[in-house]
GROMACS .gro file of C-alpha atoms in nm:
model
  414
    1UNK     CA    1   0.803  -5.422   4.179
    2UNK     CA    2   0.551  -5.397   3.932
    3UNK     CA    3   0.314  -5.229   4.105
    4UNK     CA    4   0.580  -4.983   4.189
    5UNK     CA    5   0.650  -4.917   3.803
    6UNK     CA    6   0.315  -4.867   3.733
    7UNK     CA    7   0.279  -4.597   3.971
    8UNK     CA    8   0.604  -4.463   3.862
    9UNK     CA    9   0.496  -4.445   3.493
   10UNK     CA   10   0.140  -4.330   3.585
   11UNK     CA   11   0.309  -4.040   3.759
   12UNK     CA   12   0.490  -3.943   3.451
   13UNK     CA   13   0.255  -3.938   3.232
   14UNK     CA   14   0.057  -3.743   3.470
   15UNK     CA   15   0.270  -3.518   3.511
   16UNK     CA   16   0.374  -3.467   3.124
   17UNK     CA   17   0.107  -3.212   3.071
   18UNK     CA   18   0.207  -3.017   3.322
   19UNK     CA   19   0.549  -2.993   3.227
   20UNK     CA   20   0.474  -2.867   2.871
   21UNK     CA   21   0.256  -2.573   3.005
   22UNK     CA   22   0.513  -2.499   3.290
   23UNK     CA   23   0.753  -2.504   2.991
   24UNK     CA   24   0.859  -2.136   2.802
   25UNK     CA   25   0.977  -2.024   2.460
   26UNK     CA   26   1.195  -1.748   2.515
   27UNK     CA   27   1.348  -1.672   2.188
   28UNK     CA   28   1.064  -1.704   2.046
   29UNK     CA   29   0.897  -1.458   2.285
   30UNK     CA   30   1.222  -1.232   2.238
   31UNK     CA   31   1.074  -1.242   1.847
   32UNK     CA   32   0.774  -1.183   1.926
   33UNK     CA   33   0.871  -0.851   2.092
   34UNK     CA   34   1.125  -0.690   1.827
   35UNK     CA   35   0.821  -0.832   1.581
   36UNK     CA   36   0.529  -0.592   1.827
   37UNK     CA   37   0.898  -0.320   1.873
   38UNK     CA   38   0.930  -0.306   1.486
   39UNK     CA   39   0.568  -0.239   1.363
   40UNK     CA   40   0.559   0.051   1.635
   41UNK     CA   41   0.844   0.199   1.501
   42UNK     CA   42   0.757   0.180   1.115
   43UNK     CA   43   0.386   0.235   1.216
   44UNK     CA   44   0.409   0.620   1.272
   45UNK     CA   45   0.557   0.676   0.895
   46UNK     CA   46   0.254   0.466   0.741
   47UNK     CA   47  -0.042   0.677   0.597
   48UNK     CA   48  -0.328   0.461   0.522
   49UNK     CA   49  -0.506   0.671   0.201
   50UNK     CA   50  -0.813   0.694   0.024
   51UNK     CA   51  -0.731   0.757  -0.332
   52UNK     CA   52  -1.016   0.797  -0.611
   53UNK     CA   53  -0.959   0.508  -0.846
   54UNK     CA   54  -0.700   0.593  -1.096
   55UNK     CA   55  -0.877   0.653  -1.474
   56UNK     CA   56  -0.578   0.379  -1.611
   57UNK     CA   57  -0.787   0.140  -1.348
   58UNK     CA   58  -1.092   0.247  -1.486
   59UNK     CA   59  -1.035   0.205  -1.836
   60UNK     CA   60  -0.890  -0.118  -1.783
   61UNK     CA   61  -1.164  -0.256  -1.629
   62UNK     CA   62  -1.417  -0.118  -1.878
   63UNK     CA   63  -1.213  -0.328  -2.160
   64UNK     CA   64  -1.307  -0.597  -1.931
   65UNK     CA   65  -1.705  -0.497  -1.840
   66UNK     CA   66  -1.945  -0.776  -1.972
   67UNK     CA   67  -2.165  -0.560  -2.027
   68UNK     CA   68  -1.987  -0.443  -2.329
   69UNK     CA   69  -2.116  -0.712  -2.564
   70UNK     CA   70  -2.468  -0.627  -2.499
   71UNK     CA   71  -2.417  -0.222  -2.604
   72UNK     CA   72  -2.562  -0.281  -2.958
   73UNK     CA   73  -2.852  -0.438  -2.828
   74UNK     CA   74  -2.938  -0.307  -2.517
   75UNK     CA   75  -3.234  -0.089  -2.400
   76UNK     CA   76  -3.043   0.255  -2.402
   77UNK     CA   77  -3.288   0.355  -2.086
   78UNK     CA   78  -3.200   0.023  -1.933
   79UNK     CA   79  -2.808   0.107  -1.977
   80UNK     CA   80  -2.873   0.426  -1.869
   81UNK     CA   81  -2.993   0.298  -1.556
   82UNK     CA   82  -2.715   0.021  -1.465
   83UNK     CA   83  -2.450   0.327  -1.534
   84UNK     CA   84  -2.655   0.546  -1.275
   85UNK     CA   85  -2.659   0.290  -1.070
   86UNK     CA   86  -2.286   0.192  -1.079
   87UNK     CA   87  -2.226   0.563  -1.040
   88UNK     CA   88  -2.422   0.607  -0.698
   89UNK     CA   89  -2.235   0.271  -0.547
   90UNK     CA   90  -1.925   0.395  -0.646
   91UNK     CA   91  -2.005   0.709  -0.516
   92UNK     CA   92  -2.166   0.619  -0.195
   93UNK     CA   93  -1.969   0.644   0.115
   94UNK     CA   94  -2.077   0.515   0.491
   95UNK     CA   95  -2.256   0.805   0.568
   96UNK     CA   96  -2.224   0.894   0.931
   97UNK     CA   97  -2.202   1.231   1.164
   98UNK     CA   98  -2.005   1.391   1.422
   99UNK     CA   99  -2.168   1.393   1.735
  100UNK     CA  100  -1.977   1.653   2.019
  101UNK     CA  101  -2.099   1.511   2.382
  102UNK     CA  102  -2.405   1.315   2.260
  103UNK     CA  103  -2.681   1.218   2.510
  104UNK     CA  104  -2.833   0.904   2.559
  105UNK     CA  105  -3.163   0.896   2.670
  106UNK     CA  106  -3.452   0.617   2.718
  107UNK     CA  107  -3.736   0.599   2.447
  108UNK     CA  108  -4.052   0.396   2.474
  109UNK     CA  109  -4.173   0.491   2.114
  110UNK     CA  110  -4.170   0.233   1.854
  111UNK     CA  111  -3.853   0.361   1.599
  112UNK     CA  112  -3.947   0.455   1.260
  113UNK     CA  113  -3.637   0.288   1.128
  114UNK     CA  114  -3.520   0.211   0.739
  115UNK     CA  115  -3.129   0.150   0.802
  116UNK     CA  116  -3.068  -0.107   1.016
  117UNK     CA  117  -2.686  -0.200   1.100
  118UNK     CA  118  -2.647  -0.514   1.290
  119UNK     CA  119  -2.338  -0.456   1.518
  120UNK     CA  120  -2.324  -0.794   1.715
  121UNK     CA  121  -2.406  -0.833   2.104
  122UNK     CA  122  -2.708  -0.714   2.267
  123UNK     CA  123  -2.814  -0.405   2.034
  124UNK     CA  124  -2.842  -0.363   1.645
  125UNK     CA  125  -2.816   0.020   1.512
  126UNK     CA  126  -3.139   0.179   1.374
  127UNK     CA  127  -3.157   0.494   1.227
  128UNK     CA  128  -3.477   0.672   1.180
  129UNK     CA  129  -3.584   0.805   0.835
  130UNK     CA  130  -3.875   1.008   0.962
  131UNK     CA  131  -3.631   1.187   1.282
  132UNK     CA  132  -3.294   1.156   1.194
  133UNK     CA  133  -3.235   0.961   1.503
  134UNK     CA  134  -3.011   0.728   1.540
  135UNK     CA  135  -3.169   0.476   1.783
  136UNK     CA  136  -2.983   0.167   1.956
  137UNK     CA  137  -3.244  -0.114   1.976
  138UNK     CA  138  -3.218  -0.386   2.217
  139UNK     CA  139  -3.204  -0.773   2.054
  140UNK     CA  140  -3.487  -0.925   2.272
  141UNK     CA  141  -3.854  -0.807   2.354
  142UNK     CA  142  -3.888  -0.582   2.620
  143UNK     CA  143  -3.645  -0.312   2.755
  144UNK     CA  144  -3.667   0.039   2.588
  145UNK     CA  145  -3.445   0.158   2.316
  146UNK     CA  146  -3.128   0.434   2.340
  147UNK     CA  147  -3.178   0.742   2.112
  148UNK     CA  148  -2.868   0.946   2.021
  149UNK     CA  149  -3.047   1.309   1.959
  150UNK     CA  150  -2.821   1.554   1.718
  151UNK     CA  151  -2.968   1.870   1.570
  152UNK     CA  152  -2.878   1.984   1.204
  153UNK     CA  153  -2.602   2.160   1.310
  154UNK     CA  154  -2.504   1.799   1.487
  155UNK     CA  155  -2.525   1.986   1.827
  156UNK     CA  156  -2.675   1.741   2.135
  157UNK     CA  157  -3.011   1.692   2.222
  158UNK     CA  158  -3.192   1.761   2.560
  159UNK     CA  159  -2.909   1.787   2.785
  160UNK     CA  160  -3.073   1.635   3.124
  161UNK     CA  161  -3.238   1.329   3.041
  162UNK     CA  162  -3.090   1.078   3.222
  163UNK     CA  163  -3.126   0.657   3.267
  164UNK     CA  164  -3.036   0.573   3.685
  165UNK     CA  165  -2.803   0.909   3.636
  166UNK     CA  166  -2.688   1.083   3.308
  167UNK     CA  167  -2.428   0.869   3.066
  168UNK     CA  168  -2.293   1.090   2.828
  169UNK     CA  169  -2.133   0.982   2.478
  170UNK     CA  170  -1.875   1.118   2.251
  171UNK     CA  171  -1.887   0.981   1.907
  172UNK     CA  172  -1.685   1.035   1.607
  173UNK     CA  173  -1.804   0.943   1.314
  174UNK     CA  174  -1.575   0.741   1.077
  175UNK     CA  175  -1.710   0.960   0.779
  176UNK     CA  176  -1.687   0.793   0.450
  177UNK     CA  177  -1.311   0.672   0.470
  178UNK     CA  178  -1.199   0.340   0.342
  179UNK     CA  179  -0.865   0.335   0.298
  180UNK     CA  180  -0.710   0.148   0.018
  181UNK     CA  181  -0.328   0.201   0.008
  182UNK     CA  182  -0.016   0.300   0.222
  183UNK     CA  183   0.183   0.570   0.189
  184UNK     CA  184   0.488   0.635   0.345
  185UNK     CA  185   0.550   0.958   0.531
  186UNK     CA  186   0.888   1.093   0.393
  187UNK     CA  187   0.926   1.432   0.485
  188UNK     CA  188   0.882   1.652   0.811
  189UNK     CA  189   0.681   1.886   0.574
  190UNK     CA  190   0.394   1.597   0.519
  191UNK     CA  191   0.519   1.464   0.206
  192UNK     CA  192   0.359   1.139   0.130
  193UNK     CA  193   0.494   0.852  -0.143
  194UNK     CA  194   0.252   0.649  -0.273
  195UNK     CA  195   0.299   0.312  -0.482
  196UNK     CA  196   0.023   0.395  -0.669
  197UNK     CA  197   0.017   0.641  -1.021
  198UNK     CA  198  -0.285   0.836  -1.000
  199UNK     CA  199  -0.312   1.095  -1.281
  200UNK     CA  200  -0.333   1.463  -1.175
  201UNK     CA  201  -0.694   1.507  -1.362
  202UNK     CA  202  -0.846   1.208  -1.108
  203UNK     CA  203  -0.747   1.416  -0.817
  204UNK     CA  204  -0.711   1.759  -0.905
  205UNK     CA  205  -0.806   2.040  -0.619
  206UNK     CA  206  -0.981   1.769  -0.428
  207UNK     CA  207  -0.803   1.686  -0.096
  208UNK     CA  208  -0.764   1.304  -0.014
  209UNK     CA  209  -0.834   1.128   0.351
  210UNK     CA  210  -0.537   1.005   0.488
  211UNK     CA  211  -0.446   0.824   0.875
  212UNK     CA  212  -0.156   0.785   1.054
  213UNK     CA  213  -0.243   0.556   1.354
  214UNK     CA  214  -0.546   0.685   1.476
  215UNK     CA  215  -0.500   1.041   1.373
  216UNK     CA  216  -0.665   1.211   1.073
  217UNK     CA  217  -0.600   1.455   0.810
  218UNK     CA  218  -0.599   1.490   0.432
  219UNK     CA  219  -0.363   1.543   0.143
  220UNK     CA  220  -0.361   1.723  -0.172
  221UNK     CA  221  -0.167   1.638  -0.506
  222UNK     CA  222   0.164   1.701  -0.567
  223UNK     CA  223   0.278   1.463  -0.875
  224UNK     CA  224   0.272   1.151  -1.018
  225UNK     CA  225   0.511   0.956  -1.243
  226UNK     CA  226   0.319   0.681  -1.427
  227UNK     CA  227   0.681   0.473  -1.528
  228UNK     CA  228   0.764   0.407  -1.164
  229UNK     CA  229   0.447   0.383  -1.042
  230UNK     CA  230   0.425   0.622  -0.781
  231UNK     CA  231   0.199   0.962  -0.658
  232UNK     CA  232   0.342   1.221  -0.438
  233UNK     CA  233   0.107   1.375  -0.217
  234UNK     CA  234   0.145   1.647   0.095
  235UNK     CA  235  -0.023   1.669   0.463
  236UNK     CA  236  -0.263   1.963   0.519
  237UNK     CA  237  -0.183   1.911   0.867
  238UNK     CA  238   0.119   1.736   0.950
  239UNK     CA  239   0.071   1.378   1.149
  240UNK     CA  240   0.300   1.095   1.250
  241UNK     CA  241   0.691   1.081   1.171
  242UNK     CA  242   0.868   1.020   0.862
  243UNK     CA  243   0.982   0.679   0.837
  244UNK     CA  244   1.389   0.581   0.776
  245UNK     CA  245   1.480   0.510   0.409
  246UNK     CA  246   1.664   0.230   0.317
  247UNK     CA  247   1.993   0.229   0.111
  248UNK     CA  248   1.924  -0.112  -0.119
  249UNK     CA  249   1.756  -0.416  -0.187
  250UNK     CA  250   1.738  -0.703   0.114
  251UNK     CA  251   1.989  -0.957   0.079
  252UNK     CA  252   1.818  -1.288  -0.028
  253UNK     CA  253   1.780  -1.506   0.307
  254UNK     CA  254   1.715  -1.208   0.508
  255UNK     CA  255   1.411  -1.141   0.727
  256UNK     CA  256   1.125  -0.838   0.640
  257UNK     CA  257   0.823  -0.756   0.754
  258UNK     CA  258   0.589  -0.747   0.394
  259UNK     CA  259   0.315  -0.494   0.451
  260UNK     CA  260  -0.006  -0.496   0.220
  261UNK     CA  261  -0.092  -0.131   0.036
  262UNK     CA  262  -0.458  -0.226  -0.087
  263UNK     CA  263  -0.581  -0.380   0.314
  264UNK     CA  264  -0.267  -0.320   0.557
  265UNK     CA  265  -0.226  -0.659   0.641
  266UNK     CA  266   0.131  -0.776   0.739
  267UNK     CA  267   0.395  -1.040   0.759
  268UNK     CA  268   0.743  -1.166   0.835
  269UNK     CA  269   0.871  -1.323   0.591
  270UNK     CA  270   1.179  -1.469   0.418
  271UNK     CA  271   1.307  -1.237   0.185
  272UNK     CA  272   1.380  -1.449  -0.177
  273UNK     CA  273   1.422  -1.170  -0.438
  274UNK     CA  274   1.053  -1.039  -0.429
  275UNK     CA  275   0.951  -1.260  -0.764
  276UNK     CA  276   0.628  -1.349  -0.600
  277UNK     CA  277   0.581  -1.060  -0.358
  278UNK     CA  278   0.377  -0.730  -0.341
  279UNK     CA  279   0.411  -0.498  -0.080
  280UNK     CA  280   0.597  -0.247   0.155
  281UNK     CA  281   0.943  -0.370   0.251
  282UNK     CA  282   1.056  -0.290   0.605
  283UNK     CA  283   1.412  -0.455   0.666
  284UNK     CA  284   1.532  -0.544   1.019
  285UNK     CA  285   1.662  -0.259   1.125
  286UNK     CA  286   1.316  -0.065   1.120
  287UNK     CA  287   1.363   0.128   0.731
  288UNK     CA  288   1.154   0.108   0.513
  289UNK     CA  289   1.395  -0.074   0.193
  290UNK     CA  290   1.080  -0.030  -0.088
  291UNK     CA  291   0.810  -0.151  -0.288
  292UNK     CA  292   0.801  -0.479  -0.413
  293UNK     CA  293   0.594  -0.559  -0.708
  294UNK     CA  294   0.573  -0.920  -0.814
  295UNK     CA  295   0.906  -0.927  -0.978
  296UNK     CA  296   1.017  -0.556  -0.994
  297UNK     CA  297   1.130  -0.366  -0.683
  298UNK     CA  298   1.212  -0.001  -0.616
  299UNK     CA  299   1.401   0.114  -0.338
  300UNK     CA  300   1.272   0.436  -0.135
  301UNK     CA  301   1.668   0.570  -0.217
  302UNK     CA  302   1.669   0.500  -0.583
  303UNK     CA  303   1.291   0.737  -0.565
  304UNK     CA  304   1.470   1.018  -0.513
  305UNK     CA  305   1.507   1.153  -0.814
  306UNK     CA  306   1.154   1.093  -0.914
  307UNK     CA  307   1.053   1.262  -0.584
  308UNK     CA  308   1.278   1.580  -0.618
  309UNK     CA  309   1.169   1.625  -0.974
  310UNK     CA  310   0.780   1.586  -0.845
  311UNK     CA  311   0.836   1.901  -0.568
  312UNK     CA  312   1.037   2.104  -0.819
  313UNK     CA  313   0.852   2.123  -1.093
  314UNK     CA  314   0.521   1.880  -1.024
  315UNK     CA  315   0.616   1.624  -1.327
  316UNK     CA  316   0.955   1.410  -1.422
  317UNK     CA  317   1.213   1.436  -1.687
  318UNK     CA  318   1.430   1.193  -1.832
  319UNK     CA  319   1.684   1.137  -2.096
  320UNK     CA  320   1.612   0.951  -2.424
  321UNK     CA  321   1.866   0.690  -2.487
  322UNK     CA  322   1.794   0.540  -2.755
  323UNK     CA  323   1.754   0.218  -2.603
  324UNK     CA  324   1.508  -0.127  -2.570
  325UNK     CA  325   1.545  -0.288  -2.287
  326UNK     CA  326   1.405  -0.660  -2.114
  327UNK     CA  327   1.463  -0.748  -1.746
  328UNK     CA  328   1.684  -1.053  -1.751
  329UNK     CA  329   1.473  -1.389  -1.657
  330UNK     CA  330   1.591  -1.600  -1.347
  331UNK     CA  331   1.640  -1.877  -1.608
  332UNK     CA  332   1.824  -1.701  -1.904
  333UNK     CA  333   2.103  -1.887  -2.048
  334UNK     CA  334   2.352  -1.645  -2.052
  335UNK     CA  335   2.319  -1.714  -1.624
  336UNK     CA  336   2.469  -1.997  -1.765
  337UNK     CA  337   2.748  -1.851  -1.944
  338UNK     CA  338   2.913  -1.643  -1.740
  339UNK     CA  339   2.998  -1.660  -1.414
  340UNK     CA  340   3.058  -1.292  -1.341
  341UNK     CA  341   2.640  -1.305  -1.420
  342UNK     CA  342   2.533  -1.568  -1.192
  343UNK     CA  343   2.231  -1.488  -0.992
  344UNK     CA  344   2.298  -1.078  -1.048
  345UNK     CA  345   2.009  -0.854  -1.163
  346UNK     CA  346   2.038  -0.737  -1.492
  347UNK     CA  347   1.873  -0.549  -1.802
  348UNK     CA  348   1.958  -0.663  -2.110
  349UNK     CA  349   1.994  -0.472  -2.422
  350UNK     CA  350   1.781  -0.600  -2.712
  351UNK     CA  351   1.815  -0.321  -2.952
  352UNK     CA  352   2.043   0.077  -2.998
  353UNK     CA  353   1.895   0.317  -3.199
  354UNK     CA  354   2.200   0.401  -3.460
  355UNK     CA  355   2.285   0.787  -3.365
  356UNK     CA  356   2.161   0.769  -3.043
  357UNK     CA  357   2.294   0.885  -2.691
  358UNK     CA  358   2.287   0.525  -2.617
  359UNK     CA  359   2.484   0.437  -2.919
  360UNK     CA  360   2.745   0.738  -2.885
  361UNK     CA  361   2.830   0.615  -2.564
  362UNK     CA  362   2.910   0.280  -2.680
  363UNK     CA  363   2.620   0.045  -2.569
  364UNK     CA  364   2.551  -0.232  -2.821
  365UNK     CA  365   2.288  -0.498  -2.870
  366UNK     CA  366   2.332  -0.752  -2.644
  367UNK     CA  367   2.487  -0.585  -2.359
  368UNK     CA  368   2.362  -0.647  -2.032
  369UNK     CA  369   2.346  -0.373  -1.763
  370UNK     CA  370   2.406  -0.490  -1.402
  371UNK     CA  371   2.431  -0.168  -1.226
  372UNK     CA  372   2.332   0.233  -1.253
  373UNK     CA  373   2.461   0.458  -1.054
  374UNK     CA  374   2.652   0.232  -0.851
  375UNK     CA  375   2.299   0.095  -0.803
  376UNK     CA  376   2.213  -0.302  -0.903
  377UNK     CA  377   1.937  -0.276  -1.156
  378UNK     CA  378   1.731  -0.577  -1.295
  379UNK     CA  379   1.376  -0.386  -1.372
  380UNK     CA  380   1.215  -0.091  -1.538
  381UNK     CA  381   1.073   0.044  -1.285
  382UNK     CA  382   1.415   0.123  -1.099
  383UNK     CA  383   1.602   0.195  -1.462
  384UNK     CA  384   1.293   0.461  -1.523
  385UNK     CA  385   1.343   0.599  -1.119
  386UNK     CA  386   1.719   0.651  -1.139
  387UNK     CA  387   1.740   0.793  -1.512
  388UNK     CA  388   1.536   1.080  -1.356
  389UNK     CA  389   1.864   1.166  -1.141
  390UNK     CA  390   2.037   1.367  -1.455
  391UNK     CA  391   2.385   1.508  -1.505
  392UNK     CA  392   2.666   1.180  -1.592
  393UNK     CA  393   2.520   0.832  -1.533
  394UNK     CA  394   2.770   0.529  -1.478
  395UNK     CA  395   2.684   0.245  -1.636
  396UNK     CA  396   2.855  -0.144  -1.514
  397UNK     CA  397   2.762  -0.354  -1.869
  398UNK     CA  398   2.852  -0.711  -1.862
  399UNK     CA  399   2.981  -0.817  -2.276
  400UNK     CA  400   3.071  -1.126  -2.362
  401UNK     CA  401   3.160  -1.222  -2.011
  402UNK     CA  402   3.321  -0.941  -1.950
  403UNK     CA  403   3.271  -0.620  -1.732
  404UNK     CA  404   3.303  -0.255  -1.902
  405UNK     CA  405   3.186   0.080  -1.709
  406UNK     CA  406   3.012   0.246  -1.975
  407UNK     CA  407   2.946   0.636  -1.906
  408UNK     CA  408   2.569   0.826  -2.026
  409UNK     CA  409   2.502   1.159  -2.021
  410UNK     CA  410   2.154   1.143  -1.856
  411UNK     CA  411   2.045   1.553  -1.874
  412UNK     CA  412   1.639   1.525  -2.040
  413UNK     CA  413   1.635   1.629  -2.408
  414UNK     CA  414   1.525   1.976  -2.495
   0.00000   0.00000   0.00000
């Protein structure tokens, strides 16, 4: 009998392994697929950009160089240097060519190389500074090295050459674009929205680099609207699709896929409110909802009067209330208070400028604004976006517990 259990319990535990890896996931695998499904969808209406580096960036930044201490009593030839030097790094891109129908031929001459790019595997990249060649070197000794000839007009060298029969290369360059944003493609005319302000001066005629997929084109500057954050730029050459827009905020507890502006990168995620979170917003259902900004979030729909006001007349306009405003803090005490607040987004009035539009239309210290437009508002950003809409703006003001629409006349001020 015992023996018999043993083998019984050997078997078992034999055999446990192989039950795991026969076993399958396949709601999780269903996931996985609407995850893959999703990102295809949304992928077509997301333009990876270059953009120059905003001068608000840059003078930021300088406040912050350490070199700044030292200007009184530094060499002025030495700081002369460092700022050439910072120039010509910012400046320099990965230098590369476009090569139509390249040919690769043996060469048993030593390379005159000064580049060298080490590109993993069997062969580093050499280019020549005495040739212009660009020469693929093998690793280890012996074995001769491949030489991709291009005249100055980038045209192929000697077209017969051949190693055991001709192999023939097409390679396009990857020029000098880095991308380091998304936009979103929201227009069949090209028209890209970027969460990014970038003043018209930093841009100006210049065309940008922009990529949909693995397509290429550039850009050139529409707008820009430095309270909500955002640039408006359009296609020379129209790529991709424009993505869907979304009509709101998530719900808190629902699912979105978080994409990165500065790398790309990407995630599903929880949605909580978007205290913590920075990113593109892509809801379930494959629109795009908006940009999240550690705290602050702007819906593509609520944008729309920033971007109609950008293709009309290339800048925004907005009415002056009158009016200082603070977001409402997750742990103010008048959450407390009133129940009709709760958990609600809100903006609350600190301070009415006697005379003022705000005033004449009855808002008073202390008020707090829950919605705009119909629209729930608990940041600047979207307050600054939807007072760009004009005509009669319809206020929802929670005082002293109690809700009062409130009516603004919202035209700009002459």
């Amino acid at each position: 009998m015992r023996t018999k259990l043993r083998l019984i319990l050997a078997a078992t535990l034999l055999g446990a392994p192989c039950a795991l890896r026969a076993e399958t996931y396949p709601l999780l695998e269903q996931l996985n697929q609407q995850t893959q499904s999703l990102y295809r969808d949304v992928q077509s209406g997301l333009v990876r950009v270059q953009l120059p580096t905003p001068k608000w960036i840059r003078d930021a930044a300088a406040k912050d160089d350490p070199l700044r201490k030292w200007d009184k009593v530094i060499d002025p030839q030495v700081k002369a240097k460092i700022d050439q030097q910072r120039s010509e790094i910012a400046q320099r891109g990965v230098m590369s060519r476009k090569f139509e129908s390249v040919i690769v031929t043996p060469s048993s001459q030593p390379s005159a190389a000064v580049d060298k790019v080490d590109v993993g595997g069997a062969w580093r990249v050499v280019k020549s500074e005495s040739t212009g060649e660009i020469v693929l070197e093998p690793r280890g000794s012996g074995g001769n090295a491949l030489v991709l000839h291009a005249g100055a007009d980038g045209s192929a060298g000697p077209p017969n050459l051949n190693i055991g029969g001709a192999l023939r290369l097409r390679a396009i360059a990857g020029g000098s674009f880095a991308p380091n944003n998304i936009g979103l493609l929201i227009s069949e005319e090209g028209h890209i929205l970027v969460p990014l302000f970038v003043e018209r001066e930093t841009i100006g005629n210049n065309s940008v680099t922009c990529m949909v997929a693995d397509q290429q084109t550039t850009a050139t500057f529409i707008g820009s609207d430095e309270k909500t954050n955002l640039t408006l730029l359009k296609m020379d050459r129209v790529i991709g699709k424009p993505i869907r827009i979304g009509q709101g905020r998530p719900m808190d507890g629902s699912l979105v896929m978080m994409l990165n502006p500065n790398n790309g990168s990407g995630r599903v995620q929880l949605w909580t409110g978007g205290e913590r979170d920075f990113g593109v917003v892509v809801s379930m259902d494959g629109s795009v909802a908006g940009f999240a900004r550690y705290g602050q979030f702007l819906n593509t729909a609520a944008a729309k009067p920033v971007i109609d006001q950008l293709l009309n007349i290339g800048r925004v306009q907005r009415a002056v209330l009158g009016v200082r405003l603070t977001e409402l803090r997750a742990d103010h005490e008048a959450r407390q208070r009133f129940q009709k607040l709760g958990e609600r987004p809100a903006l609350s009035v600190d301070e009415v400028t006697p005379g003022s539009p705000a005033e004449k239309a009855g808002l008073a210290a202390g008020d707090l604004i829950l919605e705009l437009q119909e629209q729930p508002i608990g940041d600047l950003t979207t307050w600054s976006a939807l007072l760009a809409g004009g005509g009669e703006g319809r206020l929802l003001v929670l005082r002293n517990g109690e809700l009062r629409p409130i009516k603004l006349d919202l035209h700009p001020a002459e």
